[in-house]
Amino acid sequence: MTNTKMTNTVADRFLALQDDICRQLELADGGGKFSEDNWLRPEGGGGRSRVLQGNTIEKGGVMFSAVHGPLPEITAKAMQLPPTDFFATGVSIVLHPHSPMAPIIHMNVRYFETGSGRWWFGGGIDLTPHYVVPEDARFFHQQLKNTCDRFHPDFYAQFKQQADDYFFLKHRNETRGVGGIFYDYLDEKTGLSRDQLFGFAIAVGETFAPAYTELLRRAEPRTWGDRERDWQMIRRGRYVEFNLVWDRGTKFGLETNGRTESILMSMPPTANWLYNYQPEPDSPEAETQGWLRKGVEFSEK
């Protein structure tokens, strides 16, 4: 049996986090309002899906779920777990802005518990600019480092490396964007208690909206036209490739009979694939392509 008191506590706090993030994003969008629908999973649990199609954000979702039941065999095998019941709850976000000069962003915080009592936290935030602005990337990474450093001196360096490794399109030999942090299976082996790691998960979630709304503010005066929009469509295509080929969360959601509309919310409204496209040498597009590699340091030491 799972720890009902703990699972309810985490799920309730994640619901409040969803509310707070949606409020901040509506203010930053300048007119758009989230639509909401609630759903139930036949095997147990459900979620609250919120989608924004606004003035600044072309398509974005802030999704909450809390699901439970028998863990599918294929998922248990991938997690190296015996047959078990499970409980999983989390908030997952992907935002696709109208402007090519503003970045795509993803965030996820989650809690997982098995019927045998094993538990862990996972999550992270990563940034996918259509055009890399080094100052913006440094700002973003510094916010993540500040949050990590409040809980453990090694978290940022470890989780940045894990983000570089995870958000990587192996078939393209390029990172999805400028990285961020990614972590999974955080439990008492970190030296922190479950309550402390819960606090870290909430802190990561609370870092998201202030950091992203500042990036939107910085992008607002940057002009763009058809060329930049065309490049945005190509970069969105890369985002789709990652989410459908490599993303573990997408696979988990589909394997556990999650709600398809919510799982595929991360897809952009439009994207493009051009055969054998190569950016012009010394162009802004080529410059951005040059940033898409592992191991780039953006934060202060």
Coordinates of C-alpha atoms in Angstrom, one line a residue:
M1 CA 0.0 0.0 0.0
T2 CA 1.2 3.6 -0.7
N3 CA 1.4 6.2 2.0
T4 CA -2.0 7.8 1.6
K5 CA -1.2 10.8 3.9
M6 CA 2.0 11.6 1.9
T7 CA 0.5 11.1 -1.5
N8 CA -2.4 13.4 -0.6
T9 CA -0.1 16.0 0.8
V10 CA 2.1 16.0 -2.4
A11 CA -0.8 16.0 -4.8
D12 CA -2.6 18.9 -3.0
R13 CA 0.6 21.0 -3.0
F14 CA 1.2 20.3 -6.7
L15 CA -2.4 21.4 -7.4
A16 CA -1.7 24.7 -5.6
L17 CA 1.5 25.0 -7.6
Q18 CA -0.5 24.6 -10.8
D19 CA -2.8 27.4 -9.7
D20 CA 0.0 29.8 -8.9
I21 CA 1.9 29.1 -12.2
C22 CA -1.2 29.6 -14.3
R23 CA -2.0 32.9 -12.5
Q24 CA 1.5 34.2 -13.3
L25 CA 1.4 33.1 -16.9
E26 CA -1.9 34.7 -17.6
L27 CA -0.5 38.0 -16.3
A28 CA 2.6 37.6 -18.5
D29 CA 0.5 36.7 -21.5
G30 CA -1.4 39.9 -21.4
G31 CA -4.9 38.7 -22.3
G32 CA -5.0 34.9 -22.7
K33 CA -6.9 32.7 -20.2
F34 CA -6.4 29.1 -19.5
S35 CA -9.1 26.6 -20.5
E36 CA -9.6 23.7 -18.1
D37 CA -10.8 20.2 -18.2
N38 CA -10.8 17.5 -15.6
W39 CA -10.4 13.9 -16.5
L40 CA -10.5 10.4 -14.9
R41 CA -8.2 7.5 -15.6
P42 CA -10.2 4.2 -15.7
E43 CA -7.5 2.3 -13.7
G44 CA -7.4 5.0 -11.0
G45 CA -6.9 8.7 -10.5
G46 CA -7.0 11.5 -13.0
G47 CA -5.9 15.0 -13.6
R48 CA -6.6 18.7 -14.3
S49 CA -5.5 19.9 -17.7
R50 CA -5.1 23.6 -18.5
V51 CA -4.2 25.0 -21.9
L52 CA -3.5 28.6 -22.9
Q53 CA -3.7 29.9 -26.5
G54 CA -3.0 33.6 -25.9
N55 CA -1.4 36.8 -27.0
T56 CA 2.2 35.9 -26.1
I57 CA 2.0 32.2 -25.7
E58 CA 0.8 30.5 -28.9
K59 CA 0.1 27.2 -27.2
G60 CA 1.0 26.2 -23.7
G61 CA -0.2 23.7 -21.2
V62 CA 0.1 23.4 -17.4
M63 CA -0.9 19.9 -16.5
F64 CA -1.6 18.2 -13.2
S65 CA -2.1 14.5 -12.7
A66 CA -2.4 12.1 -9.8
V67 CA -2.8 8.5 -11.0
H68 CA -2.6 5.1 -9.3
G69 CA -3.2 1.4 -9.8
P70 CA -1.2 -1.7 -11.0
L71 CA 2.0 -0.7 -12.7
P72 CA 2.0 -2.0 -16.3
E73 CA 4.6 -4.8 -16.8
I74 CA 6.5 -3.0 -19.5
T75 CA 6.9 0.1 -17.3
A76 CA 7.9 -2.0 -14.3
K77 CA 10.5 -3.8 -16.3
A78 CA 11.9 -0.5 -17.6
M79 CA 12.1 0.8 -14.0
Q80 CA 13.6 -2.4 -12.8
L81 CA 10.7 -2.9 -10.4
P82 CA 8.8 -6.1 -9.5
P83 CA 5.1 -6.2 -10.1
T84 CA 3.6 -3.6 -7.9
D85 CA 0.9 -1.0 -7.4
F86 CA 2.0 2.6 -7.9
F87 CA 1.0 6.2 -7.3
A88 CA 2.4 9.1 -9.4
T89 CA 1.6 12.8 -9.3
G90 CA 3.1 15.8 -10.9
V91 CA 2.9 19.1 -12.7
S92 CA 4.1 19.2 -16.3
I93 CA 4.5 22.3 -18.4
V94 CA 5.4 23.1 -22.0
L95 CA 5.0 26.6 -23.5
H96 CA 5.4 27.5 -27.2
P97 CA 5.5 31.3 -27.7
H98 CA 4.3 33.2 -30.8
S99 CA 7.6 35.1 -31.1
P100 CA 10.7 33.2 -32.5
M101 CA 12.7 35.5 -30.3
A102 CA 11.2 34.0 -27.1
P103 CA 12.2 30.5 -26.0
I104 CA 10.2 27.3 -25.6
I105 CA 10.3 26.1 -22.0
H106 CA 9.5 22.8 -20.3
M107 CA 9.1 22.0 -16.6
N108 CA 8.1 18.9 -14.7
V109 CA 8.0 18.1 -11.0
R110 CA 6.8 14.6 -10.0
Y111 CA 6.5 12.2 -7.1
F112 CA 6.4 8.4 -7.5
E113 CA 5.6 5.8 -4.9
T114 CA 5.3 2.0 -5.1
G115 CA 3.1 -0.4 -3.2
S116 CA 6.2 -1.7 -1.4
G117 CA 6.9 1.7 0.0
R118 CA 9.7 2.8 -2.3
W119 CA 9.4 6.5 -3.2
W120 CA 11.3 9.1 -5.2
F121 CA 11.1 12.6 -6.7
G122 CA 12.0 13.6 -10.3
G123 CA 11.7 16.6 -12.5
G124 CA 13.6 19.5 -14.0
I125 CA 13.4 22.6 -16.2
D126 CA 15.0 23.1 -19.6
L127 CA 15.1 25.9 -22.1
T128 CA 14.8 25.7 -25.9
P129 CA 15.5 29.0 -27.5
H130 CA 14.8 29.4 -31.2
Y131 CA 17.7 31.9 -31.2
V132 CA 20.2 31.5 -28.4
V133 CA 20.9 34.7 -26.5
P134 CA 23.8 34.0 -24.2
E135 CA 22.8 36.6 -21.6
D136 CA 19.3 35.0 -21.3
A137 CA 20.8 31.5 -21.0
R138 CA 23.1 32.7 -18.2
F139 CA 20.2 34.3 -16.4
F140 CA 18.1 31.1 -16.7
H141 CA 20.9 28.8 -15.5
Q142 CA 21.7 31.2 -12.6
Q143 CA 18.1 31.0 -11.3
L144 CA 18.3 27.2 -11.4
K145 CA 21.7 27.2 -9.6
N146 CA 20.4 29.5 -6.9
T147 CA 17.5 27.1 -6.2
C148 CA 19.7 24.0 -6.3
D149 CA 22.3 25.6 -4.0
R150 CA 19.6 26.1 -1.3
F151 CA 19.3 22.4 -0.9
H152 CA 22.6 20.7 -1.8
P153 CA 26.0 22.1 -3.1
D154 CA 26.3 19.3 -5.7
F155 CA 22.7 19.4 -7.1
Y156 CA 23.2 22.0 -9.8
A157 CA 26.4 20.5 -11.4
Q158 CA 24.9 17.0 -11.3
F159 CA 21.5 17.9 -12.6
K160 CA 22.9 20.2 -15.3
Q161 CA 25.0 17.3 -16.6
Q162 CA 22.0 15.0 -16.5
A163 CA 20.0 17.6 -18.4
D164 CA 22.7 17.8 -21.1
D165 CA 22.7 14.0 -21.4
Y166 CA 18.9 13.6 -21.3
F167 CA 17.7 16.5 -23.5
F168 CA 19.9 15.3 -26.4
L169 CA 18.8 14.3 -29.9
K170 CA 21.1 11.4 -30.5
H171 CA 20.0 11.1 -34.1
R172 CA 20.9 14.7 -34.7
N173 CA 24.0 14.9 -32.4
E174 CA 22.6 18.1 -30.9
T175 CA 21.1 19.2 -27.6
R176 CA 17.4 20.2 -27.6
G177 CA 18.3 23.7 -26.4
V178 CA 20.6 25.3 -23.8
G179 CA 19.8 22.7 -21.1
G180 CA 18.8 23.3 -17.6
I181 CA 18.5 20.7 -14.8
F182 CA 17.1 17.2 -14.9
Y183 CA 16.9 14.7 -12.0
D184 CA 15.1 11.5 -11.2
Y185 CA 15.0 8.8 -8.5
L186 CA 15.8 11.3 -5.7
D187 CA 15.3 9.6 -2.4
E188 CA 17.0 9.3 1.0
K189 CA 20.3 8.2 -0.7
T190 CA 20.8 11.9 -1.4
G191 CA 21.3 12.5 2.3
L192 CA 18.1 14.5 2.4
S193 CA 14.8 13.4 3.9
R194 CA 11.6 13.0 1.9
D195 CA 10.2 16.3 3.3
Q196 CA 13.4 18.1 2.3
L197 CA 13.2 16.6 -1.2
F198 CA 9.6 17.6 -1.4
G199 CA 10.7 21.1 -0.5
F200 CA 13.2 21.0 -3.3
A201 CA 10.5 19.9 -5.8
I202 CA 8.3 22.8 -4.8
A203 CA 11.3 25.2 -5.0
V204 CA 12.0 24.1 -8.6
G205 CA 8.4 24.6 -9.4
E206 CA 8.3 28.1 -7.9
T207 CA 11.5 29.0 -9.9
F208 CA 9.7 28.4 -13.2
A209 CA 7.3 31.3 -13.6
P210 CA 9.4 34.2 -12.4
A211 CA 12.3 33.0 -14.6
Y212 CA 10.2 32.4 -17.7
T213 CA 8.2 35.6 -17.5
E214 CA 11.4 37.6 -17.2
L215 CA 12.6 35.9 -20.5
L216 CA 9.3 36.8 -22.1
R217 CA 9.8 40.4 -21.0
R218 CA 13.3 40.5 -22.5
A219 CA 12.1 39.0 -25.8
E220 CA 9.2 41.4 -26.3
P221 CA 11.1 44.3 -28.1
R222 CA 13.0 41.9 -30.4
T223 CA 11.8 42.2 -34.0
W224 CA 11.2 39.3 -36.3
G225 CA 9.8 38.4 -39.7
D226 CA 9.3 35.5 -42.1
R227 CA 12.9 34.3 -41.9
E228 CA 12.8 34.0 -38.2
R229 CA 9.4 32.4 -38.3
D230 CA 10.6 29.8 -40.8
W231 CA 13.6 28.9 -38.5
Q232 CA 11.2 28.7 -35.5
M233 CA 9.2 26.1 -37.4
I234 CA 12.3 24.0 -38.0
R235 CA 13.4 24.2 -34.4
R236 CA 9.9 23.2 -33.3
G237 CA 10.3 20.2 -35.5
R238 CA 13.3 19.2 -33.5
Y239 CA 11.3 19.6 -30.3
V240 CA 8.7 17.2 -31.7
E241 CA 11.4 14.7 -32.6
F242 CA 12.7 14.6 -29.1
N243 CA 9.3 14.3 -27.4
L244 CA 8.2 11.4 -29.7
V245 CA 11.4 9.5 -29.9
W246 CA 13.3 10.0 -26.6
D247 CA 11.1 11.5 -23.9
R248 CA 10.5 9.1 -21.0
G249 CA 7.5 11.0 -19.7
T250 CA 5.6 10.6 -23.0
K251 CA 6.3 6.9 -23.0
F252 CA 5.3 6.5 -19.4
G253 CA 2.0 8.4 -19.9
L254 CA 1.1 6.3 -23.0
E255 CA 2.1 3.0 -21.4
T256 CA 0.0 3.7 -18.2
N257 CA -3.1 4.6 -20.3
G258 CA -2.8 8.3 -19.4
R259 CA -4.9 10.9 -21.2
T260 CA -3.5 11.2 -24.7
E261 CA -4.6 14.9 -25.2
S262 CA -2.7 15.8 -22.0
I263 CA 0.4 13.7 -22.8
L264 CA 0.7 15.2 -26.3
M265 CA 0.0 18.7 -25.1
S266 CA 3.8 19.3 -25.5
M267 CA 3.5 19.3 -29.3
P268 CA 3.7 22.8 -30.9
P269 CA 0.6 24.0 -32.9
T270 CA 2.7 24.0 -36.1
A271 CA 6.2 22.8 -37.1
N272 CA 8.2 22.1 -40.2
W273 CA 10.8 19.7 -41.6
L274 CA 12.9 20.7 -44.6
Y275 CA 14.9 18.0 -46.3
N276 CA 18.6 18.3 -45.5
Y277 CA 18.3 21.9 -44.3
Q278 CA 21.5 23.6 -43.4
P279 CA 21.6 27.2 -42.0
E280 CA 23.7 29.7 -44.0
P281 CA 27.3 30.1 -42.7
D282 CA 27.8 33.0 -40.2
S283 CA 24.0 33.5 -40.0
P284 CA 22.1 34.0 -36.7
E285 CA 20.6 30.5 -37.3
A286 CA 24.1 29.0 -37.7
E287 CA 25.2 30.7 -34.5
T288 CA 22.3 29.2 -32.6
Q289 CA 23.1 25.8 -34.1
G290 CA 26.6 26.1 -32.7
W291 CA 25.4 26.5 -29.1
L292 CA 23.5 23.2 -29.3
R293 CA 26.1 21.0 -27.7
K294 CA 26.7 19.4 -24.3
G295 CA 28.9 20.9 -21.6
V296 CA 28.4 24.7 -22.2
E297 CA 28.7 26.5 -18.9
F298 CA 26.3 29.4 -18.5
S299 CA 26.0 30.0 -14.7
E300 CA 28.5 31.7 -12.5
K301 CA 30.9 29.4 -10.7

